[in-house]
mmCIF file of C-alpha atoms in Angstrom:
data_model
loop_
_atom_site.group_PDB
_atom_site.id
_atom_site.type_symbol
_atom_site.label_atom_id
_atom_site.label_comp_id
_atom_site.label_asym_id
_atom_site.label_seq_id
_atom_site.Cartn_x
_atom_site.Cartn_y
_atom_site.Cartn_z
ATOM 1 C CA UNK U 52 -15.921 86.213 192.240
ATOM 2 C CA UNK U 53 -15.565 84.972 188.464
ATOM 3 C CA UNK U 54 -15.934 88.361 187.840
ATOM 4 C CA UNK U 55 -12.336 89.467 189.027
ATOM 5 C CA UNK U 56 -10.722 86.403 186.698
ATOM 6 C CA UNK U 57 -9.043 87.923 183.891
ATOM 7 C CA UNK U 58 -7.990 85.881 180.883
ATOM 8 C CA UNK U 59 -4.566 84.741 180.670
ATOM 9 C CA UNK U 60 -4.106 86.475 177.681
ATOM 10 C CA UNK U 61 -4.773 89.827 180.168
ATOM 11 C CA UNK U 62 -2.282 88.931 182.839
ATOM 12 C CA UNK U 63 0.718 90.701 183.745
ATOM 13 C CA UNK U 64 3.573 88.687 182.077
ATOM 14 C CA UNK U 65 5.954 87.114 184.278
ATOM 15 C CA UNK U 66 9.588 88.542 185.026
ATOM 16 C CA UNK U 67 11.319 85.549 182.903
ATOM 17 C CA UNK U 68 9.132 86.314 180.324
ATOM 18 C CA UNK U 69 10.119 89.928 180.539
ATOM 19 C CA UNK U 70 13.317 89.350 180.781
ATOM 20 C CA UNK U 71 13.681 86.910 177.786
ATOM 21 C CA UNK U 72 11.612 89.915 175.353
ATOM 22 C CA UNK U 73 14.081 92.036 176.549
ATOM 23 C CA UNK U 74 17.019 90.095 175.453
ATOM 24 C CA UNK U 75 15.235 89.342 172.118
ATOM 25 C CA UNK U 76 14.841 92.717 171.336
ATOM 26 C CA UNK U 77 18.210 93.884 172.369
ATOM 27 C CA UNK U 78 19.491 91.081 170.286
ATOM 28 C CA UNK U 79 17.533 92.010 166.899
ATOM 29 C CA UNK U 80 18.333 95.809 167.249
ATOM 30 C CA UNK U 81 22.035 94.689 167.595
ATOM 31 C CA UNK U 82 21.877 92.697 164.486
ATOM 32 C CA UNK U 83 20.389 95.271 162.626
ATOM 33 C CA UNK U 84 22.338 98.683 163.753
ATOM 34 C CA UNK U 85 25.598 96.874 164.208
ATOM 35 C CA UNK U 86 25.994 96.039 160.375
ATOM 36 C CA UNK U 87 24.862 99.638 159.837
ATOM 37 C CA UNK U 88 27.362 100.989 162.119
ATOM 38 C CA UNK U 89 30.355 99.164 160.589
ATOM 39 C CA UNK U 90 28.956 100.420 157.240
ATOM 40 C CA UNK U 91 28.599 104.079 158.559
ATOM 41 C CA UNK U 92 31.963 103.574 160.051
ATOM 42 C CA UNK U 93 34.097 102.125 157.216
ATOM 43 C CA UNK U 94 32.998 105.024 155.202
ATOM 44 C CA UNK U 95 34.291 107.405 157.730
ATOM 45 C CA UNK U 96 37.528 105.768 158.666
ATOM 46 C CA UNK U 97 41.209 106.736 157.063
ATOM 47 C CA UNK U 98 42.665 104.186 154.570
ATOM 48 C CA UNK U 99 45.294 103.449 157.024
ATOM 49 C CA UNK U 100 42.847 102.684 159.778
ATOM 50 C CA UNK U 101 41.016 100.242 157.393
ATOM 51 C CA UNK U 102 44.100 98.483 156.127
ATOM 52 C CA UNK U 103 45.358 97.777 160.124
ATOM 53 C CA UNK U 104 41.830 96.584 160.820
ATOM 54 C CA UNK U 105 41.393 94.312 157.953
ATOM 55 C CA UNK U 106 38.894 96.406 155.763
ATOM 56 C CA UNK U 107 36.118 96.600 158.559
ATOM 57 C CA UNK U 108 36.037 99.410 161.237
ATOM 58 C CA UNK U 109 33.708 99.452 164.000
ATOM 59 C CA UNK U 110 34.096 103.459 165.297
ATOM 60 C CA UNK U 111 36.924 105.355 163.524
ATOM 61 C CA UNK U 112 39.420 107.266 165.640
ATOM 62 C CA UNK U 113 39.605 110.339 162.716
ATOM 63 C CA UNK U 114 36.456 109.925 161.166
ATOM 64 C CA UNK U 115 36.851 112.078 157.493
ATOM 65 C CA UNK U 116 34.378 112.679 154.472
ATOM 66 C CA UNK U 117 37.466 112.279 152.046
ATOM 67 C CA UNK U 118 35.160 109.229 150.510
ATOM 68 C CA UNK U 119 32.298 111.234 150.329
ATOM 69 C CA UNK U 120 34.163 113.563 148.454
ATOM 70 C CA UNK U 121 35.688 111.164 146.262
ATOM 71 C CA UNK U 122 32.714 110.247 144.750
ATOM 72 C CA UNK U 123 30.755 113.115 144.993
ATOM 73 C CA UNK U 124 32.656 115.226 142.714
ATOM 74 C CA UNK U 125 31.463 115.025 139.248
ATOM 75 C CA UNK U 126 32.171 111.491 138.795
ATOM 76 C CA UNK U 127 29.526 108.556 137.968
ATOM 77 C CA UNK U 128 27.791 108.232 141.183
ATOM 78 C CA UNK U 129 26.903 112.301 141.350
ATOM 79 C CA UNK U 130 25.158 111.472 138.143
ATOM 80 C CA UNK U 131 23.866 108.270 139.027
ATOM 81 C CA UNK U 132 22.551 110.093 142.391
ATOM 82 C CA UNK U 133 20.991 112.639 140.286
ATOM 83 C CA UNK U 134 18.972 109.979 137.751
ATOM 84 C CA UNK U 135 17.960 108.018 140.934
ATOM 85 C CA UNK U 136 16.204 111.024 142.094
ATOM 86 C CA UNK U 137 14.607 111.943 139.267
ATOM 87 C CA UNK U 138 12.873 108.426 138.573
ATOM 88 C CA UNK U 139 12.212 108.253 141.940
ATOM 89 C CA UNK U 140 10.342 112.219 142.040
ATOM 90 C CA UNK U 141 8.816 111.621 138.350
ATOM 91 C CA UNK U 142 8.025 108.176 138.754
ATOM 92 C CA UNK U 143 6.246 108.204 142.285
ATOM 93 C CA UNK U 144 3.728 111.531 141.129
ATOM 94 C CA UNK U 145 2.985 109.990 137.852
ATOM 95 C CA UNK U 146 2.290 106.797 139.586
ATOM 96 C CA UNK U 147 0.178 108.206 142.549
ATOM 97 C CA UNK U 148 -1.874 109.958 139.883
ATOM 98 C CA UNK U 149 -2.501 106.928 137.421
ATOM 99 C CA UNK U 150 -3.070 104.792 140.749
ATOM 100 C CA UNK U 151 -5.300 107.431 142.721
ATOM 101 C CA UNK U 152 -7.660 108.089 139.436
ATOM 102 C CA UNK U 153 -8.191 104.368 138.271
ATOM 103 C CA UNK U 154 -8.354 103.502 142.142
ATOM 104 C CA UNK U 155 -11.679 106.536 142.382
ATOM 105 C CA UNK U 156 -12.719 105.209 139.242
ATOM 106 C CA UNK U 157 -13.130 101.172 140.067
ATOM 107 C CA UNK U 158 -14.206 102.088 143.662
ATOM 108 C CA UNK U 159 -17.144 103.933 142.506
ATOM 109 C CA UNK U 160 -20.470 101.754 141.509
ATOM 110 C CA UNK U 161 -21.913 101.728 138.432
ATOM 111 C CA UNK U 162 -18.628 102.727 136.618
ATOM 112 C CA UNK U 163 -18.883 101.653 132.960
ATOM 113 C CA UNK U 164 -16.413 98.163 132.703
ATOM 114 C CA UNK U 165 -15.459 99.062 135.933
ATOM 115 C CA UNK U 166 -15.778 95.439 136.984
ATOM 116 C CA UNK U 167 -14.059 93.995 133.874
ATOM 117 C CA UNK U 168 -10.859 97.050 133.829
ATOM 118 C CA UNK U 169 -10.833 95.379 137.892
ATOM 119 C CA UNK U 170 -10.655 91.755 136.761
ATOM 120 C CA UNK U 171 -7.877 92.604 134.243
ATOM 121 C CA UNK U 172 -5.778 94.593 137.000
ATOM 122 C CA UNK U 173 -5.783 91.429 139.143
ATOM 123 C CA UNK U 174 -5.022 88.986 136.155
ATOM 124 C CA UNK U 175 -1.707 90.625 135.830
ATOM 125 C CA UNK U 176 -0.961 90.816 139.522
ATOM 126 C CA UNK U 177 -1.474 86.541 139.340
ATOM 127 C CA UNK U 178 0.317 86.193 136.095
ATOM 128 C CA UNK U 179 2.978 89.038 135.537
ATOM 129 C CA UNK U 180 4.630 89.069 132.539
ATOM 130 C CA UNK U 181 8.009 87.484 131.864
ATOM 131 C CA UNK U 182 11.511 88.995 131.645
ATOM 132 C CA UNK U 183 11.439 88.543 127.726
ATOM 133 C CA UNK U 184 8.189 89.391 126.798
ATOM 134 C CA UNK U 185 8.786 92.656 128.702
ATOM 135 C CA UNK U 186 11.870 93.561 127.099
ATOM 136 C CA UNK U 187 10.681 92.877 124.050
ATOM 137 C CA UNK U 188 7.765 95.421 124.420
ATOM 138 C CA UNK U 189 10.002 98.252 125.498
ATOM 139 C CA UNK U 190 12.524 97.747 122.856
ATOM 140 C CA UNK U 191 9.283 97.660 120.585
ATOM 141 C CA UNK U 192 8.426 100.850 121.853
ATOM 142 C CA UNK U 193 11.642 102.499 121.687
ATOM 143 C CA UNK U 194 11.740 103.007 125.066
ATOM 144 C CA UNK U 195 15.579 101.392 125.632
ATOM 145 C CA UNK U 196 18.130 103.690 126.495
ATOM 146 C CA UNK U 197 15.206 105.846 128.177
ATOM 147 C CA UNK U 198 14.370 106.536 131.575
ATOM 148 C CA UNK U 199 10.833 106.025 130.379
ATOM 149 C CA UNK U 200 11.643 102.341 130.659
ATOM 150 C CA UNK U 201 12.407 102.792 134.444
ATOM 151 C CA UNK U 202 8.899 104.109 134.888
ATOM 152 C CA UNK U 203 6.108 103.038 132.399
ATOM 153 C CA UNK U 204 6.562 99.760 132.660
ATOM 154 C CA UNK U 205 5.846 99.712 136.474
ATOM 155 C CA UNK U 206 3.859 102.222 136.399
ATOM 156 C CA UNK U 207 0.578 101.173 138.646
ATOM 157 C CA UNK U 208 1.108 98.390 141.012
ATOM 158 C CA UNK U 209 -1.722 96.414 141.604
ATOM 159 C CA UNK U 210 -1.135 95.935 145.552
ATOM 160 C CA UNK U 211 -1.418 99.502 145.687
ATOM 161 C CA UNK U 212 -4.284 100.166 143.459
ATOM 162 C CA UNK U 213 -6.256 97.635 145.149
ATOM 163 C CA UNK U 214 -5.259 99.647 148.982
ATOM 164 C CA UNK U 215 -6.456 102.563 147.279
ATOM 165 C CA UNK U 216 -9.503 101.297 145.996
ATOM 166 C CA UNK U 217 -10.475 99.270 149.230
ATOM 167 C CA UNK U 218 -9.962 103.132 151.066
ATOM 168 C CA UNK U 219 -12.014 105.209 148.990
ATOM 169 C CA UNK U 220 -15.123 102.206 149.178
ATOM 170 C CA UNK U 221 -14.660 103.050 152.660
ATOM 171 C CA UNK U 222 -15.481 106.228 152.589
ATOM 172 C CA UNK U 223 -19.033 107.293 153.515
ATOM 173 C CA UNK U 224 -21.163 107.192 150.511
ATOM 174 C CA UNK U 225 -23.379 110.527 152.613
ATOM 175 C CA UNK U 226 -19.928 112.890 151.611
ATOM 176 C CA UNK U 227 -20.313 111.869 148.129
ATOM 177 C CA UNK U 228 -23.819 112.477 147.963
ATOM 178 C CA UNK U 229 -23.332 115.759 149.436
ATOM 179 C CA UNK U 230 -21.023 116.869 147.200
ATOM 180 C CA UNK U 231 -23.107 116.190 143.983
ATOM 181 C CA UNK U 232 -25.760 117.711 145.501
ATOM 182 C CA UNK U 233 -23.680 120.592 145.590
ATOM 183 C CA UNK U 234 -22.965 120.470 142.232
ATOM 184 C CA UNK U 235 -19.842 118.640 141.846
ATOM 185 C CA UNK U 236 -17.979 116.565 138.903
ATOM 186 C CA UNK U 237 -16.060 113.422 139.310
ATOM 187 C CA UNK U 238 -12.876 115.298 139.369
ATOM 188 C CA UNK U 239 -13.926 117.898 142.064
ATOM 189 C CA UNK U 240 -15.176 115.163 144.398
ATOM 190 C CA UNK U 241 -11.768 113.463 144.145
ATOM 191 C CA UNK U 242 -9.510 116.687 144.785
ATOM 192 C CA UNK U 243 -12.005 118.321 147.289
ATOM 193 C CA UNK U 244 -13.622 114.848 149.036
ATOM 194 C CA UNK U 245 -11.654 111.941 148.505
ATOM 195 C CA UNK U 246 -8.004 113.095 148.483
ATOM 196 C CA UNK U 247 -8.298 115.095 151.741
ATOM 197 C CA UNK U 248 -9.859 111.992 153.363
ATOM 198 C CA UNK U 249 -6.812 109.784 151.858
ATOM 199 C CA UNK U 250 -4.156 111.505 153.488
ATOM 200 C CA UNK U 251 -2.677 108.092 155.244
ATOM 201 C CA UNK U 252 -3.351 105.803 152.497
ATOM 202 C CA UNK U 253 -1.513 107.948 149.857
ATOM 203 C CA UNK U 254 1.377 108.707 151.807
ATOM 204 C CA UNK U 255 1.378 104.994 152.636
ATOM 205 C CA UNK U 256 1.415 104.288 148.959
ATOM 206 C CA UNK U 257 3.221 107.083 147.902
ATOM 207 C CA UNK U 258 6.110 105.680 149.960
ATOM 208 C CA UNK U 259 6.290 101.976 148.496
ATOM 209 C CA UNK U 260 6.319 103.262 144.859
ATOM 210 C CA UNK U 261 9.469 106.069 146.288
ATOM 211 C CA UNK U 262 11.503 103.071 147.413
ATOM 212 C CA UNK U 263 10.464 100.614 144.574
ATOM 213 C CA UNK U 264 11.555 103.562 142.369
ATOM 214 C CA UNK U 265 14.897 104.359 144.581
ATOM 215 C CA UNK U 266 15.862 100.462 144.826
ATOM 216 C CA UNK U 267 14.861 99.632 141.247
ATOM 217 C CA UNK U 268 18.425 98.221 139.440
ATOM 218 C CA UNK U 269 17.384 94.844 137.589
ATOM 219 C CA UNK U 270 15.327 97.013 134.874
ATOM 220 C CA UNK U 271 18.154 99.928 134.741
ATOM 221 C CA UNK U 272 20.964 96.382 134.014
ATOM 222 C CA UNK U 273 18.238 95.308 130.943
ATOM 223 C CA UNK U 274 17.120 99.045 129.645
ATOM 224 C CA UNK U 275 19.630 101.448 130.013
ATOM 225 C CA UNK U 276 23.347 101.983 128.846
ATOM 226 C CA UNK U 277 26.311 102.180 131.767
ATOM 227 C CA UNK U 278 26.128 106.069 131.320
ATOM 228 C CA UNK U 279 22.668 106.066 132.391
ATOM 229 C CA UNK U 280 22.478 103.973 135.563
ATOM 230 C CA UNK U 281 20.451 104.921 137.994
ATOM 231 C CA UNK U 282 22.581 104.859 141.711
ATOM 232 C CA UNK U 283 21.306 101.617 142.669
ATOM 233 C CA UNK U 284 22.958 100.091 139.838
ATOM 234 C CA UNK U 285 26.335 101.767 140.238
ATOM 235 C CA UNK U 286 26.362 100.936 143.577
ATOM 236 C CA UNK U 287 25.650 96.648 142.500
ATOM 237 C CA UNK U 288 28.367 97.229 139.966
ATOM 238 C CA UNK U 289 31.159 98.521 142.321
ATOM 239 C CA UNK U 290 30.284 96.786 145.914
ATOM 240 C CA UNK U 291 28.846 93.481 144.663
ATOM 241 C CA UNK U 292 30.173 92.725 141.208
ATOM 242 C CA UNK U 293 33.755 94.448 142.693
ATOM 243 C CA UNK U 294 34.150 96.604 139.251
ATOM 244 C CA UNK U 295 37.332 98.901 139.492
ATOM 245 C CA UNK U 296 36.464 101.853 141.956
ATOM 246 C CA UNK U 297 38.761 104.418 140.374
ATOM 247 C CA UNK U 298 35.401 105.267 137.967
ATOM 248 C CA UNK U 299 33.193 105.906 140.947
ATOM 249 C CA UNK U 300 35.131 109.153 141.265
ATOM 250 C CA UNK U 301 36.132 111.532 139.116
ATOM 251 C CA UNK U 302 38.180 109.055 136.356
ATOM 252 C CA UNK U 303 41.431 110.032 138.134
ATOM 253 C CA UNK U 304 41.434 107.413 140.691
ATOM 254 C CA UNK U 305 41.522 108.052 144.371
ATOM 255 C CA UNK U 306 43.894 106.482 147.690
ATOM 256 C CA UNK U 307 41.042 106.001 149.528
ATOM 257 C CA UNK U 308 40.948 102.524 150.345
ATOM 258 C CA UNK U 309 38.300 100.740 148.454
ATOM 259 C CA UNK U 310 36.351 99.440 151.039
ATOM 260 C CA UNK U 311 35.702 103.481 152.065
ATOM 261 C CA UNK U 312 34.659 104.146 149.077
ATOM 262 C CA UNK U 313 32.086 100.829 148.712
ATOM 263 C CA UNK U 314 30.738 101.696 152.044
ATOM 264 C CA UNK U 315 30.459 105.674 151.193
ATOM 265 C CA UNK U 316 27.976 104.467 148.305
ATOM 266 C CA UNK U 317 25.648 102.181 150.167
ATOM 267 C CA UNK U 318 25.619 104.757 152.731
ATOM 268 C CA UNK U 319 24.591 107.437 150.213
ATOM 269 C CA UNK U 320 22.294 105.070 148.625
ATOM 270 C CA UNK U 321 20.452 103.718 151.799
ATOM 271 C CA UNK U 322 20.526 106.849 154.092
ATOM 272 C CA UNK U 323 17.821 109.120 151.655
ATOM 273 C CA UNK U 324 15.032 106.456 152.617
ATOM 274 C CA UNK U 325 15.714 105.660 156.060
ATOM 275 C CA UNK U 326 15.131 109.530 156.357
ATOM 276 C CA UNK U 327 11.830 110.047 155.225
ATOM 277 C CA UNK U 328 10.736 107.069 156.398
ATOM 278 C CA UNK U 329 9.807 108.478 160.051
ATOM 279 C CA UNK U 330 8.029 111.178 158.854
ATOM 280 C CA UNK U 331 5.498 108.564 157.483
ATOM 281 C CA UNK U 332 5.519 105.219 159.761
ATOM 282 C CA UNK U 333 2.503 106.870 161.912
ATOM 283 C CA UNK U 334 0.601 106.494 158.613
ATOM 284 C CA UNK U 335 1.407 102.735 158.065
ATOM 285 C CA UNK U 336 -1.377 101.160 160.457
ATOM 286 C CA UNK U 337 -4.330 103.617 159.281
ATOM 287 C CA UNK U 338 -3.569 103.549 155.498
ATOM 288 C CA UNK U 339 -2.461 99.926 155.050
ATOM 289 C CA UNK U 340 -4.631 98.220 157.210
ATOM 290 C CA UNK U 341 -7.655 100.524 156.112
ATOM 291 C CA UNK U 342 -7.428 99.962 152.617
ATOM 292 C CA UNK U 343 -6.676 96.175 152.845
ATOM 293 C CA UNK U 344 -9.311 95.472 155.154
ATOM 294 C CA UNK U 345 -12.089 97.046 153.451
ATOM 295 C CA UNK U 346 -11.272 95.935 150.174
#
């Protein structure tokens, strides 16, 4: 009889209960695509249609791309678009490779220093370095003014070293073995063994340093000159700090109304990541919780 008890954590949830998740949920997704609508919207609406509805529009009547175009031809946010994605390509290979290698190299035992090189990695993730000392290191470098400075200095995150590492330890120590018995090196085990195995984890990791990268404006306000902004930047400078929009065009000035315009450049600076991002949530479970776990 006891037998046919299931725990109340097993039983079928009760219509209230059903009915109060489903209002929850209805009521997050509306706070979260509603902004994004009126964002989406505002960019697409005519100036008169955002002047009669007080700068916000929630579904334009004649949507137009007349923003889009604005600021899209040859002005400062084309080349701010273009610098954002370059860091973002440059710096998220050169990180996955300085990340993937030191992460093979501390995961495997009996790596000379490995243990001290570990220790170090996780001092600086508890004590990071300030804003100063920092910017006193890359103007010692002669790295201001340089896109370098966008990269380098953030060049392996320890969060993601340590997912890394914690994902090849779980690996089966048999495939190694197998593989030097064949007659590998270090470097053939990773590309042929290792990386195959990693798919989830690096595409996982691959994707926080793409959106660090793509979001990354406090270093480009410290490091780099106006003309060198990356897009992120531009766009703090001419929603948030309310600089004169006629520059985000072409230098002419534009009659779009300048809440169009605003909205235009988060759109174009939000919209590249919420479109790969699909392509690699079915990865998030296996590689984060993987590498976290068994590290």
């Amino acid at each position: 009889m006891s037998s046919h008890i299931r725990p109340g954590w097993m039983e079928k949830p009760k219509p209230v209960t059903q009915a109060a998740k489903a209002v929850a949920l209805v009521a997050v997704v509306l706070l979260v695509c509603v902004p994004f609508l009126v964002i989406v919207s505002t960019s697409l609406a005519s100036t008169q249609e955002v002047v009669d509805n007080g700068g916000w529009v929630l579904w334009p009547t004649e949507p137009s791309l007349k923003a889009y175009r604005d600021i899209l031809d040859g002005g400062i946010v084309t080349h701010a678009l273009g610098v954002s994605v370059g860091v973002t390509v440059t710096g998220t290979l050169l990180s996955l490779l300085c990340t993937v290698t030191l992460a093979y190299a501390l995961a495997r035992p009996g790596v000379f220093g490995g243990r001290p090189v570990l220790l170090l990695v996780l001092f600086t993730f508890l004590f990071p370095p300030g804003m100063i000392p920092s910017f006193l290191l890359v103007k010692e470098l002669g790295l201001l003014d340089s896109y370098a400075s966008l990269v380098l200095p953030v060049l392996v995150n320890v969060f993601n070293l340590v997912v890394l590492r914690g994902f090849f330890q779980g690996i089966p120590d048999e495939l190694y073995e197998a593989a030097r018995l064949d007659g590998a090196g270090d470097l053939r085990v990773l590309v042929s063994v290792v990386l195959p195995l990693s798919k989830a984890a690096l595409a996982v990791v691959g994707l926080f340093y793409a959106v660090a990268y793509w979001n990354s404006w406090f270093y480009a306000s410290l490091y780099l000159e106006s003309d060198h902004w990356p897009l992120q930047q531009v766009l703090r400078t001419y929603v948030v700090a309310g600089s004169g929009l006629t520059d985000a065009t072409t230098g002419e000035g534009t009659v779009t109304a300048p809440q169009t315009v605003q909205m235009a450049v988060l759109v174009i600076a939000t919209v590249p990541i919420l479109l790969i991002y699909p392509f690699l949530q079915k990865y998030f479970t296996k590689g984060v919780l993987t590498g976290a776990i068994k590290s």
